Amino acid sequence: MSHAATVVRSALGTETTPAAGLVAEQPAPALPPVDDARNVAPSDARELSRQFLRRLRTLDEGTPEYQYTRNTLIEMNISLVHFAARRFRGRVNGGGTELEDILQVGTIGLIKAIDRFDPDREVEFVTLALPYITGEMKRFFRDTTWAVHVPRRLQELRSELAKGQEALTEVFGRAPTVKELADHLELSQEQVIEGMVAANGYTSGSLDEPAPSGSRSTAQPRSLADSVGEVDPAMELFEDFHTLAPLLKDLAPRDRRILEMRFGQEKTQSEIGAELGISQMQVSRLLTRILVQLRAGMLTA
């Protein structure tokens, strides 16, 4: 069971009892009986919700009547969650998001609206509930659907760019340029480019997916990793350094000094010999011996 589902079922006060069961346990004669809360007509649900919301504010949490009243309100207004979910059908269909997840988080928003609604204020419950419901859905997409985490500022910028591109495409009959987008949204071109780059983190593809190819060959397709990946020479160099470090530590101090002067300070063999008081031939022989010793040590490591 998803976390959202757990929260919803916990708010309802049961894990498995269906809506009909909740209504059947009606303990309060002061409220009208509701046999099938999910199928109450919208006009009737609006008036019944007013009565149930007023009654809910007079009840103590945890009592059977409180649970009945609150659960019936949720069931009567669940159609608002389905209505709000239609706004996000484009993200659900083929977008990698399950409709059930959207409905669950939307129901959490509905529950918050019920718990925070003040009947004494002259505001329709629907006016408060829909922003709560859509807010939870937007938060779900913002926090869970990005393949790579980016700052919220860039997530919001991506949404603005998407709306701007759609509006300008209808006007121009083509995709807008960066400058046109920047002028339309009153942003700098650098901000638009930053938002476009950040949008690349919204979705991701598996490296095991077949690479796109224009040929119709029946041979085994290459994966995306085979097409875009390459050997990193720095990795091999890192492994060599890791193997060489203990071998250098075991060298005699003079041998390490010769290597430092030759490869660290890039001195010639003559300069090294002059500094050590030996001939250039001796330096050459010493270097050859040291390098052979290190090579042998690396091959056997």
mmCIF file of C-alpha atoms in Angstrom:
data_model
loop_
_atom_site.group_PDB
_atom_site.id
_atom_site.type_symbol
_atom_site.label_atom_id
_atom_site.label_comp_id
_atom_site.label_asym_id
_atom_site.label_seq_id
_atom_site.Cartn_x
_atom_site.Cartn_y
_atom_site.Cartn_z
ATOM 1 C CA MET A 1 0.000 0.000 0.000
ATOM 2 C CA SER A 2 1.356 3.459 -0.928
ATOM 3 C CA HIS A 3 2.097 6.084 1.712
ATOM 4 C CA ALA A 4 -0.700 8.286 0.350
ATOM 5 C CA ALA A 5 -3.183 5.415 0.592
ATOM 6 C CA THR A 6 -2.114 4.736 4.180
ATOM 7 C CA VAL A 7 -2.686 8.391 5.118
ATOM 8 C CA VAL A 8 -6.115 8.413 3.501
ATOM 9 C CA ARG A 9 -7.225 5.171 5.121
ATOM 10 C CA SER A 10 -5.890 6.366 8.467
ATOM 11 C CA ALA A 11 -7.864 9.607 8.127
ATOM 12 C CA LEU A 12 -10.973 7.587 7.396
ATOM 13 C CA GLY A 13 -10.320 5.677 10.625
ATOM 14 C CA THR A 14 -10.238 2.224 9.017
ATOM 15 C CA GLU A 15 -8.066 0.094 6.771
ATOM 16 C CA THR A 16 -10.643 -2.063 5.046
ATOM 17 C CA THR A 17 -14.217 -0.872 5.864
ATOM 18 C CA PRO A 18 -15.944 0.439 2.677
ATOM 19 C CA ALA A 19 -17.911 3.669 2.478
ATOM 20 C CA ALA A 20 -21.231 1.857 2.816
ATOM 21 C CA GLY A 21 -20.066 0.359 6.104
ATOM 22 C CA LEU A 22 -19.113 3.788 7.411
ATOM 23 C CA VAL A 23 -22.559 5.167 6.689
ATOM 24 C CA ALA A 24 -24.277 2.113 8.131
ATOM 25 C CA GLU A 25 -22.755 2.909 11.550
ATOM 26 C CA GLN A 26 -24.696 6.187 11.743
ATOM 27 C CA PRO A 27 -25.097 7.082 15.404
ATOM 28 C CA ALA A 28 -26.474 10.615 15.078
ATOM 29 C CA PRO A 29 -30.190 11.061 14.393
ATOM 30 C CA ALA A 30 -29.682 14.830 14.106
ATOM 31 C CA LEU A 31 -28.065 14.340 10.704
ATOM 32 C CA PRO A 32 -29.956 13.082 7.647
ATOM 33 C CA PRO A 33 -29.129 9.475 6.724
ATOM 34 C CA VAL A 34 -26.951 9.000 3.637
ATOM 35 C CA ASP A 35 -27.170 5.503 2.191
ATOM 36 C CA ASP A 36 -24.626 5.908 -0.636
ATOM 37 C CA ALA A 37 -22.497 8.994 -0.073
ATOM 38 C CA ARG A 38 -20.426 8.601 -3.252
ATOM 39 C CA ASN A 39 -23.507 8.730 -5.471
ATOM 40 C CA VAL A 40 -25.174 11.793 -3.961
ATOM 41 C CA ALA A 41 -26.037 14.333 -6.669
ATOM 42 C CA PRO A 42 -23.768 17.424 -6.700
ATOM 43 C CA SER A 43 -26.620 19.786 -5.821
ATOM 44 C CA ASP A 44 -27.676 17.592 -2.883
ATOM 45 C CA ALA A 45 -24.058 17.092 -1.815
ATOM 46 C CA ARG A 46 -23.569 20.860 -1.582
ATOM 47 C CA GLU A 47 -26.479 21.306 0.837
ATOM 48 C CA LEU A 48 -25.706 18.151 2.818
ATOM 49 C CA SER A 49 -22.063 19.186 3.133
ATOM 50 C CA ARG A 50 -23.143 22.454 4.776
ATOM 51 C CA GLN A 51 -25.118 20.533 7.391
ATOM 52 C CA PHE A 52 -22.396 17.962 8.011
ATOM 53 C CA LEU A 53 -19.629 20.589 8.216
ATOM 54 C CA ARG A 54 -21.575 22.607 10.817
ATOM 55 C CA ARG A 55 -22.241 19.456 12.801
ATOM 56 C CA LEU A 56 -18.594 18.351 12.579
ATOM 57 C CA ARG A 57 -17.420 21.506 14.357
ATOM 58 C CA THR A 58 -19.608 20.681 17.371
ATOM 59 C CA LEU A 59 -18.313 17.123 17.826
ATOM 60 C CA ASP A 60 -15.328 15.779 19.732
ATOM 61 C CA GLU A 61 -12.653 14.011 17.717
ATOM 62 C CA GLY A 62 -12.572 10.246 18.121
ATOM 63 C CA THR A 63 -16.268 9.818 18.847
ATOM 64 C CA PRO A 64 -18.348 7.541 16.584
ATOM 65 C CA GLU A 65 -20.518 10.462 15.462
ATOM 66 C CA TYR A 66 -17.432 12.500 14.573
ATOM 67 C CA GLN A 67 -16.037 9.642 12.473
ATOM 68 C CA TYR A 68 -19.382 9.114 10.733
ATOM 69 C CA THR A 69 -19.777 12.814 9.934
ATOM 70 C CA ARG A 70 -16.212 13.269 8.683
ATOM 71 C CA ASN A 71 -16.177 10.076 6.624
ATOM 72 C CA THR A 72 -19.499 10.911 4.996
ATOM 73 C CA LEU A 73 -18.175 14.344 4.047
ATOM 74 C CA ILE A 74 -15.164 12.726 2.391
ATOM 75 C CA GLU A 75 -17.326 10.268 0.458
ATOM 76 C CA MET A 76 -19.847 12.919 -0.644
ATOM 77 C CA ASN A 77 -17.118 15.212 -2.001
ATOM 78 C CA ILE A 78 -14.777 12.634 -3.531
ATOM 79 C CA SER A 79 -16.066 13.715 -6.949
ATOM 80 C CA LEU A 80 -14.092 16.959 -6.467
ATOM 81 C CA VAL A 81 -10.891 14.883 -6.418
ATOM 82 C CA HIS A 82 -11.813 13.179 -9.700
ATOM 83 C CA PHE A 83 -12.708 16.561 -11.214
ATOM 84 C CA ALA A 84 -9.347 18.070 -10.214
ATOM 85 C CA ALA A 85 -7.462 15.017 -11.502
ATOM 86 C CA ARG A 86 -8.651 15.727 -15.055
ATOM 87 C CA ARG A 87 -6.275 18.708 -15.169
ATOM 88 C CA PHE A 88 -3.347 16.325 -14.891
ATOM 89 C CA ARG A 89 -4.473 13.584 -17.271
ATOM 90 C CA GLY A 90 -1.679 14.532 -19.689
ATOM 91 C CA ARG A 91 0.901 13.724 -17.039
ATOM 92 C CA VAL A 92 -0.826 10.469 -16.149
ATOM 93 C CA ASN A 93 -1.361 9.051 -19.636
ATOM 94 C CA GLY A 94 2.066 7.886 -20.690
ATOM 95 C CA GLY A 95 3.760 10.072 -18.103
ATOM 96 C CA GLY A 96 4.822 7.278 -15.786
ATOM 97 C CA THR A 97 2.365 8.282 -13.047
ATOM 98 C CA GLU A 98 -0.552 6.135 -11.886
ATOM 99 C CA LEU A 99 -4.005 7.740 -11.694
ATOM 100 C CA GLU A 100 -4.538 6.009 -8.354
ATOM 101 C CA ASP A 101 -1.602 7.922 -6.871
ATOM 102 C CA ILE A 102 -3.076 11.234 -8.054
ATOM 103 C CA LEU A 103 -6.468 10.401 -6.564
ATOM 104 C CA GLN A 104 -4.882 9.397 -3.260
ATOM 105 C CA VAL A 105 -2.935 12.632 -2.829
ATOM 106 C CA GLY A 106 -5.984 14.600 -3.973
ATOM 107 C CA THR A 107 -8.037 12.892 -1.266
ATOM 108 C CA ILE A 108 -5.461 14.044 1.283
ATOM 109 C CA GLY A 109 -6.123 17.605 0.096
ATOM 110 C CA LEU A 110 -9.872 17.050 0.470
ATOM 111 C CA ILE A 111 -9.391 15.806 4.039
ATOM 112 C CA LYS A 112 -7.303 18.869 4.904
ATOM 113 C CA ALA A 113 -10.017 21.134 3.485
ATOM 114 C CA ILE A 114 -12.695 19.400 5.589
ATOM 115 C CA ASP A 115 -10.618 19.680 8.758
ATOM 116 C CA ARG A 116 -9.845 23.383 8.199
ATOM 117 C CA PHE A 117 -13.174 24.640 6.832
ATOM 118 C CA ASP A 118 -14.945 27.269 8.924
ATOM 119 C CA PRO A 119 -18.736 27.155 8.372
ATOM 120 C CA ASP A 120 -19.129 30.597 9.959
ATOM 121 C CA ARG A 121 -17.336 32.238 7.055
ATOM 122 C CA GLU A 122 -19.550 32.881 4.056
ATOM 123 C CA VAL A 123 -17.472 30.791 1.681
ATOM 124 C CA GLU A 124 -18.603 27.749 -0.274
ATOM 125 C CA PHE A 125 -16.803 24.565 0.702
ATOM 126 C CA VAL A 126 -15.922 23.879 -2.947
ATOM 127 C CA THR A 127 -14.102 27.229 -3.120
ATOM 128 C CA LEU A 128 -11.764 26.108 -0.349
ATOM 129 C CA ALA A 129 -11.528 22.425 -1.232
ATOM 130 C CA LEU A 130 -10.403 22.642 -4.868
ATOM 131 C CA PRO A 131 -7.237 24.693 -4.127
ATOM 132 C CA TYR A 132 -6.316 22.232 -1.374
ATOM 133 C CA ILE A 133 -6.856 19.251 -3.692
ATOM 134 C CA THR A 134 -4.993 20.655 -6.694
ATOM 135 C CA GLY A 135 -2.258 21.935 -4.392
ATOM 136 C CA GLU A 136 -1.556 18.414 -3.120
ATOM 137 C CA MET A 137 -1.505 17.086 -6.683
ATOM 138 C CA LYS A 138 0.926 19.782 -7.840
ATOM 139 C CA ARG A 139 3.146 19.129 -4.835
ATOM 140 C CA PHE A 140 3.151 15.428 -5.694
ATOM 141 C CA PHE A 141 4.326 16.095 -9.253
ATOM 142 C CA ARG A 142 6.892 18.635 -8.093
ATOM 143 C CA ASP A 143 8.431 16.393 -5.443
ATOM 144 C CA THR A 144 8.221 12.916 -6.986
ATOM 145 C CA THR A 145 8.252 13.077 -10.774
ATOM 146 C CA TRP A 146 11.591 14.765 -11.417
ATOM 147 C CA ALA A 147 14.223 12.205 -12.425
ATOM 148 C CA VAL A 148 16.961 14.512 -11.098
ATOM 149 C CA HIS A 149 16.435 16.771 -8.108
ATOM 150 C CA VAL A 150 16.640 20.448 -9.026
ATOM 151 C CA PRO A 151 15.845 23.551 -6.932
ATOM 152 C CA ARG A 152 12.172 24.445 -6.632
ATOM 153 C CA ARG A 153 12.854 27.753 -8.390
ATOM 154 C CA LEU A 154 13.901 25.871 -11.528
ATOM 155 C CA GLN A 155 10.978 23.465 -11.251
ATOM 156 C CA GLU A 156 8.579 26.419 -11.259
ATOM 157 C CA LEU A 157 10.531 28.059 -14.086
ATOM 158 C CA ARG A 158 10.088 24.924 -16.182
ATOM 159 C CA SER A 159 6.302 25.177 -15.773
ATOM 160 C CA GLU A 160 6.357 28.844 -16.808
ATOM 161 C CA LEU A 161 8.460 28.029 -19.859
ATOM 162 C CA ALA A 162 6.123 25.208 -20.875
ATOM 163 C CA LYS A 163 3.073 27.502 -20.689
ATOM 164 C CA GLY A 164 4.931 30.259 -22.557
ATOM 165 C CA GLN A 165 6.079 27.923 -25.315
ATOM 166 C CA GLU A 166 2.541 26.609 -25.765
ATOM 167 C CA ALA A 167 1.047 30.118 -25.956
ATOM 168 C CA LEU A 168 3.660 31.474 -28.372
ATOM 169 C CA THR A 169 3.492 28.388 -30.595
ATOM 170 C CA GLU A 170 -0.210 29.071 -31.121
ATOM 171 C CA VAL A 171 0.554 32.697 -31.985
ATOM 172 C CA PHE A 172 3.536 32.157 -34.304
ATOM 173 C CA GLY A 173 2.643 28.727 -35.681
ATOM 174 C CA ARG A 174 6.149 27.550 -34.759
ATOM 175 C CA ALA A 175 8.315 27.014 -31.713
ATOM 176 C CA PRO A 176 9.400 30.339 -30.162
ATOM 177 C CA THR A 177 13.034 31.376 -29.920
ATOM 178 C CA VAL A 178 14.813 31.950 -26.626
ATOM 179 C CA LYS A 179 14.561 35.726 -27.092
ATOM 180 C CA GLU A 180 10.836 35.559 -27.808
ATOM 181 C CA LEU A 181 10.288 33.431 -24.705
ATOM 182 C CA ALA A 182 12.370 35.793 -22.595
ATOM 183 C CA ASP A 183 10.393 38.837 -23.798
ATOM 184 C CA HIS A 184 7.064 37.064 -23.262
ATOM 185 C CA LEU A 185 7.899 35.966 -19.707
ATOM 186 C CA GLU A 186 9.839 39.151 -18.861
ATOM 187 C CA LEU A 187 12.960 37.135 -18.096
ATOM 188 C CA SER A 188 16.543 37.350 -19.285
ATOM 189 C CA GLN A 189 17.698 34.988 -22.017
ATOM 190 C CA GLU A 190 20.146 33.462 -19.509
ATOM 191 C CA GLN A 191 17.240 32.580 -17.194
ATOM 192 C CA VAL A 192 15.324 30.967 -20.055
ATOM 193 C CA ILE A 193 18.328 28.890 -21.062
ATOM 194 C CA GLU A 194 18.888 27.860 -17.440
ATOM 195 C CA GLY A 195 15.263 26.708 -17.208
ATOM 196 C CA MET A 196 15.538 24.725 -20.445
ATOM 197 C CA VAL A 197 18.670 22.976 -19.201
ATOM 198 C CA ALA A 198 16.993 22.178 -15.872
ATOM 199 C CA ALA A 199 13.987 20.725 -17.739
ATOM 200 C CA ASN A 200 16.245 17.943 -18.974
ATOM 201 C CA GLY A 201 16.144 16.555 -15.446
ATOM 202 C CA TYR A 202 12.367 16.057 -15.541
ATOM 203 C CA THR A 203 12.535 12.716 -17.325
ATOM 204 C CA SER A 204 15.255 10.172 -17.848
ATOM 205 C CA GLY A 205 15.771 7.079 -19.948
ATOM 206 C CA SER A 206 17.430 3.815 -19.083
ATOM 207 C CA LEU A 207 20.936 3.231 -20.428
ATOM 208 C CA ASP A 208 19.755 -0.274 -21.314
ATOM 209 C CA GLU A 209 17.153 1.033 -23.775
ATOM 210 C CA PRO A 210 17.892 0.369 -27.466
ATOM 211 C CA ALA A 211 19.639 3.297 -29.107
ATOM 212 C CA PRO A 212 17.593 5.082 -31.809
ATOM 213 C CA SER A 213 18.510 3.897 -35.281
ATOM 214 C CA GLY A 214 17.221 4.690 -38.737
ATOM 215 C CA SER A 215 18.027 1.241 -40.111
ATOM 216 C CA ARG A 216 15.641 -1.699 -40.147
ATOM 217 C CA SER A 217 18.280 -4.266 -39.360
ATOM 218 C CA THR A 218 17.068 -7.346 -37.489
ATOM 219 C CA ALA A 219 20.364 -7.659 -35.640
ATOM 220 C CA GLN A 220 20.447 -7.229 -31.887
ATOM 221 C CA PRO A 221 20.083 -3.464 -31.281
ATOM 222 C CA ARG A 222 22.798 -1.671 -29.376
ATOM 223 C CA SER A 223 21.898 -0.178 -26.028
ATOM 224 C CA LEU A 224 22.056 3.541 -25.374
ATOM 225 C CA ALA A 225 25.062 2.959 -23.088
ATOM 226 C CA ASP A 226 26.958 1.332 -25.984
ATOM 227 C CA SER A 227 26.216 4.339 -28.172
ATOM 228 C CA VAL A 228 26.997 7.227 -25.861
ATOM 229 C CA GLY A 229 29.456 5.690 -23.413
ATOM 230 C CA GLU A 230 33.197 5.622 -23.838
ATOM 231 C CA VAL A 231 36.193 4.510 -21.847
ATOM 232 C CA ASP A 232 37.350 7.130 -19.379
ATOM 233 C CA PRO A 233 41.164 7.228 -19.506
ATOM 234 C CA ALA A 234 41.235 8.919 -16.124
ATOM 235 C CA MET A 235 39.917 5.732 -14.511
ATOM 236 C CA GLU A 236 42.874 3.691 -15.737
ATOM 237 C CA LEU A 237 45.235 6.467 -14.661
ATOM 238 C CA PHE A 238 43.651 6.493 -11.195
ATOM 239 C CA GLU A 239 44.156 2.735 -10.866
ATOM 240 C CA ASP A 240 47.826 3.097 -11.887
ATOM 241 C CA PHE A 241 48.391 5.839 -9.303
ATOM 242 C CA HIS A 242 46.696 3.749 -6.644
ATOM 243 C CA THR A 243 49.020 0.808 -7.404
ATOM 244 C CA LEU A 244 52.143 2.952 -7.729
ATOM 245 C CA ALA A 245 51.815 4.875 -4.445
ATOM 246 C CA PRO A 246 52.977 2.082 -2.072
ATOM 247 C CA LEU A 247 55.820 1.147 -4.448
ATOM 248 C CA LEU A 248 57.146 4.714 -4.375
ATOM 249 C CA LYS A 249 56.926 4.706 -0.601
ATOM 250 C CA ASP A 250 59.241 1.657 -0.456
ATOM 251 C CA LEU A 251 61.984 3.245 -2.597
ATOM 252 C CA ALA A 252 65.229 4.501 -1.083
ATOM 253 C CA PRO A 253 65.251 8.262 -0.382
ATOM 254 C CA ARG A 254 67.817 8.953 -3.155
ATOM 255 C CA ASP A 255 65.778 6.993 -5.704
ATOM 256 C CA ARG A 256 62.648 8.969 -4.819
ATOM 257 C CA ARG A 257 64.634 12.191 -5.112
ATOM 258 C CA ILE A 258 65.893 11.227 -8.583
ATOM 259 C CA LEU A 259 62.333 10.514 -9.745
ATOM 260 C CA GLU A 260 61.136 13.823 -8.300
ATOM 261 C CA MET A 261 63.846 15.797 -10.091
ATOM 262 C CA ARG A 262 63.350 13.940 -13.385
ATOM 263 C CA PHE A 263 59.537 13.779 -13.601
ATOM 264 C CA GLY A 264 58.380 16.333 -11.054
ATOM 265 C CA GLN A 265 60.844 19.144 -11.741
ATOM 266 C CA GLU A 266 61.531 17.954 -15.332
ATOM 267 C CA LYS A 267 65.303 18.317 -14.976
ATOM 268 C CA THR A 268 67.685 16.756 -17.489
ATOM 269 C CA GLN A 269 69.916 13.845 -16.556
ATOM 270 C CA SER A 270 72.951 16.183 -16.694
ATOM 271 C CA GLU A 271 71.316 18.599 -14.241
ATOM 272 C CA ILE A 272 70.422 15.750 -11.907
ATOM 273 C CA GLY A 273 73.990 14.407 -12.073
ATOM 274 C CA ALA A 274 75.445 17.819 -11.319
ATOM 275 C CA GLU A 275 73.194 18.208 -8.279
ATOM 276 C CA LEU A 276 73.968 14.721 -6.954
ATOM 277 C CA GLY A 277 77.670 14.817 -7.860
ATOM 278 C CA ILE A 278 77.516 11.852 -10.260
ATOM 279 C CA SER A 279 77.809 11.475 -14.016
ATOM 280 C CA GLN A 280 74.949 11.615 -16.478
ATOM 281 C CA MET A 281 75.598 7.919 -17.347
ATOM 282 C CA GLN A 282 75.126 6.964 -13.711
ATOM 283 C CA VAL A 283 71.866 8.924 -13.568
ATOM 284 C CA SER A 284 70.649 7.094 -16.685
ATOM 285 C CA ARG A 285 71.475 3.694 -15.176
ATOM 286 C CA LEU A 286 69.825 4.609 -11.872
ATOM 287 C CA LEU A 287 66.653 5.775 -13.638
ATOM 288 C CA THR A 288 66.523 2.601 -15.711
ATOM 289 C CA ARG A 289 66.881 0.436 -12.597
ATOM 290 C CA ILE A 290 64.229 2.376 -10.657
ATOM 291 C CA LEU A 291 61.696 2.285 -13.503
ATOM 292 C CA VAL A 292 62.238 -1.448 -14.107
ATOM 293 C CA GLN A 293 61.714 -2.061 -10.390
ATOM 294 C CA LEU A 294 58.463 -0.034 -10.333
ATOM 295 C CA ARG A 295 57.150 -1.655 -13.526
ATOM 296 C CA ALA A 296 57.768 -5.123 -12.148
ATOM 297 C CA GLY A 297 56.033 -4.194 -8.917
ATOM 298 C CA MET A 298 52.942 -2.882 -10.741
ATOM 299 C CA LEU A 299 52.644 -5.975 -12.929
ATOM 300 C CA THR A 300 52.678 -8.264 -9.909
ATOM 301 C CA ALA A 301 50.427 -6.106 -7.715
#
